[in-house]
CSV table of N, CA, C and O in Angstrom, one decimal:
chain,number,residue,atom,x,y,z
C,2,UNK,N,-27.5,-9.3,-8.7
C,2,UNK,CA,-28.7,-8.6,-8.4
C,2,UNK,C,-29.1,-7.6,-9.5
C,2,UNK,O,-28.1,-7.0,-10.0
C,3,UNK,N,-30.6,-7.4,-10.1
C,3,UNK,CA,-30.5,-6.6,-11.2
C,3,UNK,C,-31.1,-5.4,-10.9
C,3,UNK,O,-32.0,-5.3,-10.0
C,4,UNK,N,-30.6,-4.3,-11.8
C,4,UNK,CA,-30.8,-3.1,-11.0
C,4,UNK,C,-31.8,-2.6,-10.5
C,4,UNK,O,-31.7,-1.5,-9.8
C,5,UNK,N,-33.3,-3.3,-10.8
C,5,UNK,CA,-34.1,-2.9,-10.1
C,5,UNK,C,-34.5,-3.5,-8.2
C,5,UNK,O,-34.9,-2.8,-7.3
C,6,UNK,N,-34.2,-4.7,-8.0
C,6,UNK,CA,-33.6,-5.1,-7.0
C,6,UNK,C,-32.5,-4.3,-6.3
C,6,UNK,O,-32.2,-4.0,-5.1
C,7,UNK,N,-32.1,-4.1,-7.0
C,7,UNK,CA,-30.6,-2.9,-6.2
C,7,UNK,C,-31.2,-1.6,-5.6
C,7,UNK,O,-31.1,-1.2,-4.5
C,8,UNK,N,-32.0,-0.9,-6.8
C,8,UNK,CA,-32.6,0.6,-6.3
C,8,UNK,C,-34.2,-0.2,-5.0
C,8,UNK,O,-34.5,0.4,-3.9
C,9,UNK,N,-34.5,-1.0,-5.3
C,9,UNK,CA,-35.4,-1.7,-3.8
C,9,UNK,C,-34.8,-1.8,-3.2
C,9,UNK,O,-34.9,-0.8,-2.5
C,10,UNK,N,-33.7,-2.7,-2.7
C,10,UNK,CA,-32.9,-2.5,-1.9
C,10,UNK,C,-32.4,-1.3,-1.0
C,10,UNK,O,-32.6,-1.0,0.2
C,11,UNK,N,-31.4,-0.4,-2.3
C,11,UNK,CA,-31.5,0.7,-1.6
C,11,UNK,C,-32.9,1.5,-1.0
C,11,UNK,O,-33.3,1.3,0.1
C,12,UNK,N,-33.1,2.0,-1.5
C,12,UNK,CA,-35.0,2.0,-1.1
C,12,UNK,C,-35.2,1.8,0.2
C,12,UNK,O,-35.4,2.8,1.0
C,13,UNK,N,-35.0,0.7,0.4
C,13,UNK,CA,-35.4,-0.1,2.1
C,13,UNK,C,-34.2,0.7,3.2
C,13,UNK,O,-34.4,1.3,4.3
C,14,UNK,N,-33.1,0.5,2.6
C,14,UNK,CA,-32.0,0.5,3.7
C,14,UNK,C,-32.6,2.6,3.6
C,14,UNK,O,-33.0,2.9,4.7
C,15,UNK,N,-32.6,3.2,3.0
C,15,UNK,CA,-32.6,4.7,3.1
C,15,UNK,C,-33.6,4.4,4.0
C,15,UNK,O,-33.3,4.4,5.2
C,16,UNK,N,-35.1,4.0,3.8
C,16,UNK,CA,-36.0,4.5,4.6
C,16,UNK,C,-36.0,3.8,6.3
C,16,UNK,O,-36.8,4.2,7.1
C,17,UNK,N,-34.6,2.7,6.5
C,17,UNK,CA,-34.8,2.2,7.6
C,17,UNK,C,-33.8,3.0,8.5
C,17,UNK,O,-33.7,2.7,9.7
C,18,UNK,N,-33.0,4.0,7.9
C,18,UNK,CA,-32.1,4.5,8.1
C,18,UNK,C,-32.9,6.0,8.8
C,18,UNK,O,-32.7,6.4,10.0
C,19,UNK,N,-33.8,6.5,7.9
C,19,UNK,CA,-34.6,7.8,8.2
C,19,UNK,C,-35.2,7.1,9.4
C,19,UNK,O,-34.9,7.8,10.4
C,20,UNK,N,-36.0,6.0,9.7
C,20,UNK,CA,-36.9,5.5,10.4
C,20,UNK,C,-35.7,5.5,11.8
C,20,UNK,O,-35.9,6.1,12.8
C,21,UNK,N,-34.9,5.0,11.7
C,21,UNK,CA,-34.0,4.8,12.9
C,21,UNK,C,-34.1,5.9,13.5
C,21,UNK,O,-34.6,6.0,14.5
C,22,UNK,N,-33.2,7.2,12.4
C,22,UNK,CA,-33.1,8.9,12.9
C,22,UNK,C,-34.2,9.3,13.4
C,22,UNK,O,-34.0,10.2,14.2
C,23,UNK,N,-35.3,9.0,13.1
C,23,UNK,CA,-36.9,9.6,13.9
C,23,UNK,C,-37.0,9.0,14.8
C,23,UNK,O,-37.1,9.6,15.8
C,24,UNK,N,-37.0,7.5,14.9
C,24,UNK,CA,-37.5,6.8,15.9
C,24,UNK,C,-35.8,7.6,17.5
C,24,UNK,O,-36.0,7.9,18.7
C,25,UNK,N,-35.3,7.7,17.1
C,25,UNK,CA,-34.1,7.9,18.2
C,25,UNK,C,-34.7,9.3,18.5
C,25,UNK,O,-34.6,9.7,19.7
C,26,UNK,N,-35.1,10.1,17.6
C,26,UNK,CA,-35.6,11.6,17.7
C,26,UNK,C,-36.9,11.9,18.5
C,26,UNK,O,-37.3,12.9,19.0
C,27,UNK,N,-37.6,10.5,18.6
C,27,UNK,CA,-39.0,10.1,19.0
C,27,UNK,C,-40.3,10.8,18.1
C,27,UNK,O,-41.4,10.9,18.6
C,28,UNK,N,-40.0,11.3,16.9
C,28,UNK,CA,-40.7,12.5,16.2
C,28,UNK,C,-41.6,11.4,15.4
C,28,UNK,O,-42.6,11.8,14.8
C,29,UNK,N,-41.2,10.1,15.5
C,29,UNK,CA,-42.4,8.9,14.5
C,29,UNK,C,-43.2,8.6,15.4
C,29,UNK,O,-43.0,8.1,16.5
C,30,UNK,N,-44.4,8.8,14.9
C,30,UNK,CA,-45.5,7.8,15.9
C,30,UNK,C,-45.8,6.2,15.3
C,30,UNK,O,-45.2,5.6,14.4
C,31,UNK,N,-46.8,5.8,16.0
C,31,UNK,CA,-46.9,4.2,15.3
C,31,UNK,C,-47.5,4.4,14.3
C,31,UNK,O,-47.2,3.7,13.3
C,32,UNK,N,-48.6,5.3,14.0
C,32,UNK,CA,-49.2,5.3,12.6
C,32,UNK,C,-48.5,6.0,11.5
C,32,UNK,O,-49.1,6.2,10.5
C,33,UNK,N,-47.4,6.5,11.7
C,33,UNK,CA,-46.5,7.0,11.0
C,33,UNK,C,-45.4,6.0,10.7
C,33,UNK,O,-44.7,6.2,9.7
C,34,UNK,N,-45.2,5.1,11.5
C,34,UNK,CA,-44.4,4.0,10.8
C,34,UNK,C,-45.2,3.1,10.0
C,34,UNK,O,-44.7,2.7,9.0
C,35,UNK,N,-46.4,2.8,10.5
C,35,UNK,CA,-47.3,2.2,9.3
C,35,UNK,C,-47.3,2.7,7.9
C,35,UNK,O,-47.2,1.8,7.1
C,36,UNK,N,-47.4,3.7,7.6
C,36,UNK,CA,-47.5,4.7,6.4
C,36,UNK,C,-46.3,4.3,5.9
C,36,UNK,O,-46.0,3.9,4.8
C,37,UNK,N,-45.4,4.5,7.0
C,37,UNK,CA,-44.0,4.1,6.4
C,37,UNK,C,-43.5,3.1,5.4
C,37,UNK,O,-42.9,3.0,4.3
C,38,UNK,N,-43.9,2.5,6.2
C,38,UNK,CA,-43.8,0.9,6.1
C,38,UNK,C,-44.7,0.5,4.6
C,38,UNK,O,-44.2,-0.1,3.6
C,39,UNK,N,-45.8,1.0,4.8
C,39,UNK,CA,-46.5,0.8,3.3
C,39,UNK,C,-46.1,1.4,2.4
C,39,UNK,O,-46.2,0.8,1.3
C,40,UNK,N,-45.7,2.5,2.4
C,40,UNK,CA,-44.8,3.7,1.2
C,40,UNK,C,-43.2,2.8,1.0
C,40,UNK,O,-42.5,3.2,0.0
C,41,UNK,N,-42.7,1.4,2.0
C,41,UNK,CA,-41.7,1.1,1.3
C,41,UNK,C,-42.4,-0.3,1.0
C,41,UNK,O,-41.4,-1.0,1.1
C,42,UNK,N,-43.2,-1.1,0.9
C,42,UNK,CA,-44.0,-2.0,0.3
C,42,UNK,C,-44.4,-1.6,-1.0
C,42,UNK,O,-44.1,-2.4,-2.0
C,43,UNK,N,-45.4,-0.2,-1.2
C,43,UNK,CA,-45.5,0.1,-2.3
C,43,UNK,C,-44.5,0.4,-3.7
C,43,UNK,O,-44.8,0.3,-4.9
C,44,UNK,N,-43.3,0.8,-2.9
C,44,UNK,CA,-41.7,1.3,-3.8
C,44,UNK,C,-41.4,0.1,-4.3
C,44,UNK,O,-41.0,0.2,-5.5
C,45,UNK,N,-41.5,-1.5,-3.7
C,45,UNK,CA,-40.9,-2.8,-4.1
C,45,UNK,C,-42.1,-3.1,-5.1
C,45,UNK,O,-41.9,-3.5,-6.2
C,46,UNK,N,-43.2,-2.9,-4.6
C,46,UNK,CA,-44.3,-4.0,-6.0
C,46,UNK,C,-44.2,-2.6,-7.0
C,46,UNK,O,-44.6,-3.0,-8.1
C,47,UNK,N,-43.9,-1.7,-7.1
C,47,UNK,CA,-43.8,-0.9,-8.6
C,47,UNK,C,-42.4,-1.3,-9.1
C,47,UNK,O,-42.3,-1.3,-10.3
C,48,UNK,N,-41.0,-1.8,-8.1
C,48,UNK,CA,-39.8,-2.0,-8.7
C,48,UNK,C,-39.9,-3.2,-8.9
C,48,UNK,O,-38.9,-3.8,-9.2
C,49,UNK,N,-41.5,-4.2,-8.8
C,49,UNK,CA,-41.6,-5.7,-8.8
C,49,UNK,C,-42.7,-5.5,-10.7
C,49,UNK,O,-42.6,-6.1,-11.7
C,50,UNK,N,-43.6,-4.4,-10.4
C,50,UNK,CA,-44.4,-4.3,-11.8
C,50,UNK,C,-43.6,-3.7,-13.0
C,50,UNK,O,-43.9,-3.8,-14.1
C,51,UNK,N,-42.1,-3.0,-12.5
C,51,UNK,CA,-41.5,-2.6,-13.7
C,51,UNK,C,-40.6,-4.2,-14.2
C,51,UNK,O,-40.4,-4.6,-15.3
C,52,UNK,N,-40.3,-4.8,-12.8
C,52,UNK,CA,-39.6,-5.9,-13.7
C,52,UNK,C,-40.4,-6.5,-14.2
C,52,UNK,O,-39.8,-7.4,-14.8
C,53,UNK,N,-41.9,-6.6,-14.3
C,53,UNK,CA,-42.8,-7.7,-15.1
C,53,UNK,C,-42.8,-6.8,-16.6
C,53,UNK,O,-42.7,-7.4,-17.7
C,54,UNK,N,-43.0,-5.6,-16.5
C,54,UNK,CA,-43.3,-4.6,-18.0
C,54,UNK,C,-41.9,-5.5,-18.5
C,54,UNK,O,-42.0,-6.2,-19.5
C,55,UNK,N,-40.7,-5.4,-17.9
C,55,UNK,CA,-39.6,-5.4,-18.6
C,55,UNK,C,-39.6,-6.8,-19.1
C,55,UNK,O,-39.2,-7.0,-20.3
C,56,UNK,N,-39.9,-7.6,-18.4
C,56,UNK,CA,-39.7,-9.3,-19.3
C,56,UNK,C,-41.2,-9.8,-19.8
C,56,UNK,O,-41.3,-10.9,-20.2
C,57,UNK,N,-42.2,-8.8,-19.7
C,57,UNK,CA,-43.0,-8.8,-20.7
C,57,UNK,C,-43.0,-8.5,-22.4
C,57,UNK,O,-43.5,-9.1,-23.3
C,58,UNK,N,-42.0,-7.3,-22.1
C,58,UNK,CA,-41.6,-6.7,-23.3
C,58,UNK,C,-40.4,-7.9,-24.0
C,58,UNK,O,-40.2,-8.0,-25.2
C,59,UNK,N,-39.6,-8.7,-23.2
C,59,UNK,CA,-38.5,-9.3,-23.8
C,59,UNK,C,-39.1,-10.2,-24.2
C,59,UNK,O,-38.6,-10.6,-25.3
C,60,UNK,N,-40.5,-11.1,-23.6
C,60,UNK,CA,-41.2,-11.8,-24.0
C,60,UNK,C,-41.8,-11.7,-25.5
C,60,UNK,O,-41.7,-12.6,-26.4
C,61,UNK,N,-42.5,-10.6,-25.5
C,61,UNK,CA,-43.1,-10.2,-26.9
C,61,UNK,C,-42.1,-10.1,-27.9
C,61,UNK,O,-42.7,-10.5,-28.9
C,62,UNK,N,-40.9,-9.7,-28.2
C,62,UNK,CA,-39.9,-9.4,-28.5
C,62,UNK,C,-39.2,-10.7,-29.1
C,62,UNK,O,-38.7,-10.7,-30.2
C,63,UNK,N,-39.2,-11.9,-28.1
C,63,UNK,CA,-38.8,-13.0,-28.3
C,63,UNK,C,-39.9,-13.8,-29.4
C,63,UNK,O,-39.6,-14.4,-30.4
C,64,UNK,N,-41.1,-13.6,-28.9
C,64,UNK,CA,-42.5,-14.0,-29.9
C,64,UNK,C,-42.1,-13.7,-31.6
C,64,UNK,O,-42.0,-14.6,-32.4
C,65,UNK,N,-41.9,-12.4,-31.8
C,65,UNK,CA,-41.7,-11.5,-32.9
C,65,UNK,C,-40.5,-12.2,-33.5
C,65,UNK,O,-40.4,-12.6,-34.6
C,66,UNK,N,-39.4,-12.2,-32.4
C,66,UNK,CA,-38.3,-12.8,-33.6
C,66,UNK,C,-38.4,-14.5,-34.0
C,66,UNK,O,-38.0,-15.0,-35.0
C,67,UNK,N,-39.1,-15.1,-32.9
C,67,UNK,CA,-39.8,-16.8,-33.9
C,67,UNK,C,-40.5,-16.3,-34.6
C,67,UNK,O,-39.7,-16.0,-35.6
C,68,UNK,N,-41.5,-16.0,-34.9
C,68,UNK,CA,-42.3,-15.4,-36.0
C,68,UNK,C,-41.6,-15.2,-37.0
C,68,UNK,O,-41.7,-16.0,-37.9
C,69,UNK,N,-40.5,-13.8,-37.1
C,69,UNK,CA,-39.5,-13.8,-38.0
C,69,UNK,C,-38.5,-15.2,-38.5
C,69,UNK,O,-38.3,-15.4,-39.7
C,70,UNK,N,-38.0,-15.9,-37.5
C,70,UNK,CA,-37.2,-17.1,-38.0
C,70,UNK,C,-38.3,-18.3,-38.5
C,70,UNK,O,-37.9,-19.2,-39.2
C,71,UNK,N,-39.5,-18.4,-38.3
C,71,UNK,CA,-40.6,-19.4,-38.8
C,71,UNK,C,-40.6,-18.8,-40.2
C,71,UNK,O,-40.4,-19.7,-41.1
C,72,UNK,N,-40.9,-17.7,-40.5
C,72,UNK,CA,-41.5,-17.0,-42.1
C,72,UNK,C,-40.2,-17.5,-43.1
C,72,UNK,O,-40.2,-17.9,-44.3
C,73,UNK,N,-39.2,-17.3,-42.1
C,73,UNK,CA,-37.9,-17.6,-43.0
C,73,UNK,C,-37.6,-18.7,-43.6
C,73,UNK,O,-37.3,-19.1,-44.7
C,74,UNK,N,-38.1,-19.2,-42.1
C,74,UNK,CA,-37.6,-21.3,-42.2
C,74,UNK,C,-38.3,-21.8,-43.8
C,74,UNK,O,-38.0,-22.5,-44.7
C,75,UNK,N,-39.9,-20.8,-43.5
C,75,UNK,CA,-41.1,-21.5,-44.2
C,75,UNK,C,-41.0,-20.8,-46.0
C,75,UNK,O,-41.5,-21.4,-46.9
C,76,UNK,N,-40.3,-19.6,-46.2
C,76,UNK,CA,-39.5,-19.6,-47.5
C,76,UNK,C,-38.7,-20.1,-48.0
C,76,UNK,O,-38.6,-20.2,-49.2
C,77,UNK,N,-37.7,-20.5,-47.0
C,77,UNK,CA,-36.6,-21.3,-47.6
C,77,UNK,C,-37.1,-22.5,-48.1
C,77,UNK,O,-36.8,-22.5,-49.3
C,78,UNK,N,-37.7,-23.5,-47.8
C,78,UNK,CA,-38.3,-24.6,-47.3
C,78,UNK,C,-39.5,-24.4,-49.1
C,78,UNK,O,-39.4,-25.3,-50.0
C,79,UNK,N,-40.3,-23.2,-49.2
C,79,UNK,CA,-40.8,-23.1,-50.2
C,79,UNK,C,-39.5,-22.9,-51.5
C,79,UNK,O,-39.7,-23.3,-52.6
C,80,UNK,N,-38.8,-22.5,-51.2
C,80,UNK,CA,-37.6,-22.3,-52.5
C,80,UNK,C,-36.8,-23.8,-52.6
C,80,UNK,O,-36.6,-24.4,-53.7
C,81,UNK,N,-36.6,-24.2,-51.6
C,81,UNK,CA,-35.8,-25.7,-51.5
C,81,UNK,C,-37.2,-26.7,-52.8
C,81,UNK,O,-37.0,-27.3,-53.9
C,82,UNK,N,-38.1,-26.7,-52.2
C,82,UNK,CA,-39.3,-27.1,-53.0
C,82,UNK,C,-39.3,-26.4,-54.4
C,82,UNK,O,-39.6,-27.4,-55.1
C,83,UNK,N,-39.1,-25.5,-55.1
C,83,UNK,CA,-38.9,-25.1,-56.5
C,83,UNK,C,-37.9,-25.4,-56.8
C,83,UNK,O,-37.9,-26.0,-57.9
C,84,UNK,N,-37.1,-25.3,-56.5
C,84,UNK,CA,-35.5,-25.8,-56.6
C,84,UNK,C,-35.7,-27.1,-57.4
C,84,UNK,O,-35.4,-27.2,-58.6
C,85,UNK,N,-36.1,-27.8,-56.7
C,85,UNK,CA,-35.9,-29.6,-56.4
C,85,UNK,C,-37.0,-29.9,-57.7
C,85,UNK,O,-36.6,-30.6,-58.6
C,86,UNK,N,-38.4,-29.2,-57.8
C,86,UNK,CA,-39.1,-29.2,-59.0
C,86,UNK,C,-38.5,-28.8,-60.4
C,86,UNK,O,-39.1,-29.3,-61.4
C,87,UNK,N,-37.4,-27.8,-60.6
C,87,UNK,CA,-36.8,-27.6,-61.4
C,87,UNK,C,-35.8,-28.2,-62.1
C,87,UNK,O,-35.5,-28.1,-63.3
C,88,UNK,N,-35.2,-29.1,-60.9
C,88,UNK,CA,-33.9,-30.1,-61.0
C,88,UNK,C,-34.2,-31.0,-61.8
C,88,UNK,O,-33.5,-31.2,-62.8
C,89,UNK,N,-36.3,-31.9,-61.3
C,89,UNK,CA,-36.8,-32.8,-62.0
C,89,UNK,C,-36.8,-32.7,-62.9
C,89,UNK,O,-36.4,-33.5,-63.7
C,90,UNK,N,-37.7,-31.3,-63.1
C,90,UNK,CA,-37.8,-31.2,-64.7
C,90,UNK,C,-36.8,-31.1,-65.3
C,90,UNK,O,-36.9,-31.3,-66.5
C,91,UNK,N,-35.6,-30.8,-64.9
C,91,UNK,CA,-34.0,-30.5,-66.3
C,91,UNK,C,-34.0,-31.9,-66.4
C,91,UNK,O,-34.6,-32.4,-67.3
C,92,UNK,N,-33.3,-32.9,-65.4
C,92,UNK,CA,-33.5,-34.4,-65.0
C,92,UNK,C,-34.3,-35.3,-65.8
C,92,UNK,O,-33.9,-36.4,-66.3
C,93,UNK,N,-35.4,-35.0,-66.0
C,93,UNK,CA,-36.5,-36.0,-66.9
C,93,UNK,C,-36.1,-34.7,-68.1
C,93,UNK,O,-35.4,-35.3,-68.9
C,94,UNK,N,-36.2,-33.4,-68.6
C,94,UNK,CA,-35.6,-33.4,-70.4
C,94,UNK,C,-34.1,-33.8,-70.4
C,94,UNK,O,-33.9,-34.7,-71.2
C,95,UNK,N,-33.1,-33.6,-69.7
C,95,UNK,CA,-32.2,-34.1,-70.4
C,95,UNK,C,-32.0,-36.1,-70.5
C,95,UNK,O,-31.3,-36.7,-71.2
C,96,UNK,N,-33.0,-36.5,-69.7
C,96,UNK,CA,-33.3,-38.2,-69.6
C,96,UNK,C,-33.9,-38.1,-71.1
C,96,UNK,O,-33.7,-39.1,-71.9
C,97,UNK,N,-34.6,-36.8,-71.5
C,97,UNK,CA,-35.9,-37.5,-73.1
C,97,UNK,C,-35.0,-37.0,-73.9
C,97,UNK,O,-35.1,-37.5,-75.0
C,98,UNK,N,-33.8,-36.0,-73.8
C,98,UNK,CA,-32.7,-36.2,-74.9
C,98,UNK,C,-32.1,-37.2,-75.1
C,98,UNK,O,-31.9,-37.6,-76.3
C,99,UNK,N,-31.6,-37.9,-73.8
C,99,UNK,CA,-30.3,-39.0,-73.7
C,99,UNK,C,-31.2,-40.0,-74.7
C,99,UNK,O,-30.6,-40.7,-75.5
C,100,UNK,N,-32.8,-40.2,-74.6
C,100,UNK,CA,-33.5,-41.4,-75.1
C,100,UNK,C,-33.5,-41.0,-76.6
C,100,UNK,O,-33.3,-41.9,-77.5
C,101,UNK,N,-33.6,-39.7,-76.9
C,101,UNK,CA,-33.9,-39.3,-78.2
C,101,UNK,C,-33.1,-39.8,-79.1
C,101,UNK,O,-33.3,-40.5,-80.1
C,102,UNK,N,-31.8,-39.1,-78.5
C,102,UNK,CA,-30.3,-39.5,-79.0
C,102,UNK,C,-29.9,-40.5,-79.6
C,102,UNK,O,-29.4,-40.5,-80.7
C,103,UNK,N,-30.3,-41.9,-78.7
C,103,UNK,CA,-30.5,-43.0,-78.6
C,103,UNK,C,-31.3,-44.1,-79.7
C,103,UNK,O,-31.0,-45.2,-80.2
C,104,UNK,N,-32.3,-43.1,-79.9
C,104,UNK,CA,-33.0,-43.7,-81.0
C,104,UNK,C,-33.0,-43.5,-82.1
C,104,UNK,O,-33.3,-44.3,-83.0
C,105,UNK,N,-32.5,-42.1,-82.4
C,105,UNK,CA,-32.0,-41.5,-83.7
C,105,UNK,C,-31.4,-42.5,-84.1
C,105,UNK,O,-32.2,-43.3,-84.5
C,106,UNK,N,-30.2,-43.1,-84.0
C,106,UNK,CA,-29.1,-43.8,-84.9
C,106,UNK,C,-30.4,-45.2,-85.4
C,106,UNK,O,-30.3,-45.7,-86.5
C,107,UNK,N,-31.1,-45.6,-84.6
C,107,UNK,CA,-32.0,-46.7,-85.0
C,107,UNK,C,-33.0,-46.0,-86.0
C,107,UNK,O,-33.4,-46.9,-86.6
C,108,UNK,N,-33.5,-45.0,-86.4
C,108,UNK,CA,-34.2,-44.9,-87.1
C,108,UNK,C,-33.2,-44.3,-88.9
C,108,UNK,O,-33.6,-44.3,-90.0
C,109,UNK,N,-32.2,-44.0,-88.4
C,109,UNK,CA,-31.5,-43.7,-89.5
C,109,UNK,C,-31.0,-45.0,-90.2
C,109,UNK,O,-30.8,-45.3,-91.4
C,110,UNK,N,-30.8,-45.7,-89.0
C,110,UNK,CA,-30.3,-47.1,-90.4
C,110,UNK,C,-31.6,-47.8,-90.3
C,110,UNK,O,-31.4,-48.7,-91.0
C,111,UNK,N,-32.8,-47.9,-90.0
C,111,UNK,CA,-34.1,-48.2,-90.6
C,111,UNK,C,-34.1,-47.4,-92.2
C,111,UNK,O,-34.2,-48.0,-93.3
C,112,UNK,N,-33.9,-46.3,-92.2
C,112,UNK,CA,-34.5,-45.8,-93.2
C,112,UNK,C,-33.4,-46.1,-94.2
C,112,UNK,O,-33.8,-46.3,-95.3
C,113,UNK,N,-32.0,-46.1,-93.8
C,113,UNK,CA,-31.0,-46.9,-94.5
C,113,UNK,C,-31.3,-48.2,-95.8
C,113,UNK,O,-31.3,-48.4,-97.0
C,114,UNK,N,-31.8,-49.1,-94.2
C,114,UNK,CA,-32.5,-50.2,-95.0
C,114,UNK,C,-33.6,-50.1,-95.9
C,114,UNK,O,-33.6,-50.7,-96.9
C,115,UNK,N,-34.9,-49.1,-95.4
C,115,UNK,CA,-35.7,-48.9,-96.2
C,115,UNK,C,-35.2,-48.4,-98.1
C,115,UNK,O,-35.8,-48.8,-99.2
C,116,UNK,N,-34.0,-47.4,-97.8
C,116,UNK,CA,-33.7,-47.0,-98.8
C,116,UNK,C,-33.3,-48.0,-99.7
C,116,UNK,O,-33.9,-48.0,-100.8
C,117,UNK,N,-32.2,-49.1,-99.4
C,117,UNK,CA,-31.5,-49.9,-100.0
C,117,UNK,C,-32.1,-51.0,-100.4
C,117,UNK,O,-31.6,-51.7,-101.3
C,118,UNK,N,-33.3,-51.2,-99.7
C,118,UNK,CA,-34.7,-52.3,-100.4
C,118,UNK,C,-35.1,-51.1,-101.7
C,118,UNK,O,-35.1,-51.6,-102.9
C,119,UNK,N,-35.3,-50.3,-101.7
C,119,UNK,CA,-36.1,-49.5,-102.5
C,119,UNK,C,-34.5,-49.5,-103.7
C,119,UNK,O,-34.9,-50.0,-104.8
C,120,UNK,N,-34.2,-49.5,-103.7
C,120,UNK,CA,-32.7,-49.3,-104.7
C,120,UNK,C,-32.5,-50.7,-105.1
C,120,UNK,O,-31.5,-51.0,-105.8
């Protein structure tokens, strides 16, 4: 039971308790138990309106921190994406090295040959 149900509870049993001691005293009239009665009606819908404030607020609270884990998700998610664009680009220059590399040795014995016709 959560503590606002507990203090309603208590609540009820106190005022059924006074109501007994008057009614045995005969000092309650019937429109005095009405009053009553509605003064412990009204005590449960405010310990019924604080528990809505209260899981309104956990609500909002809960809103705020998805908000917070969405912004996060959606930077990470932007850095994973720069990352991965960065990778390509090292990826394709060190690919136009490995080609460069590659071709050097073919143009040096071209020019070998070029030389050695010219000689």
């Amino acid at each position: 039971m959560c503590i606002h149900k507990a203090s309603c509870f208590m609540f009820m049993e106190h005022k059924k308790k006074m109501q007994g001691h008057h009614a045995a005293s005969g000092s309650l009239k019937g429109e005095e138990a009405n009053f009553q009665r509605q003064m412990d009606m009204n005590g449960c819908e405010l310990v019924g309106k604080q528990q809505l404030l209260a899981a309104e607020e956990k609500v909002k609270m809960a809103e705020e921190e998805t908000q917070q884990y969405k912004r996060r998700f959606e930077e990470c998610h932007r850095q994973m994406r720069e990352a991965e664009i960065t990778w390509r680009h090292q990826v394709a220059l060190a690919e136009k090295k490995a080609q460069d590399s590659s071709l050097r040795p073919q143009e040096l014995e071209r020019e070998n040959s070029e030389l050695r016709r010219e000689n």
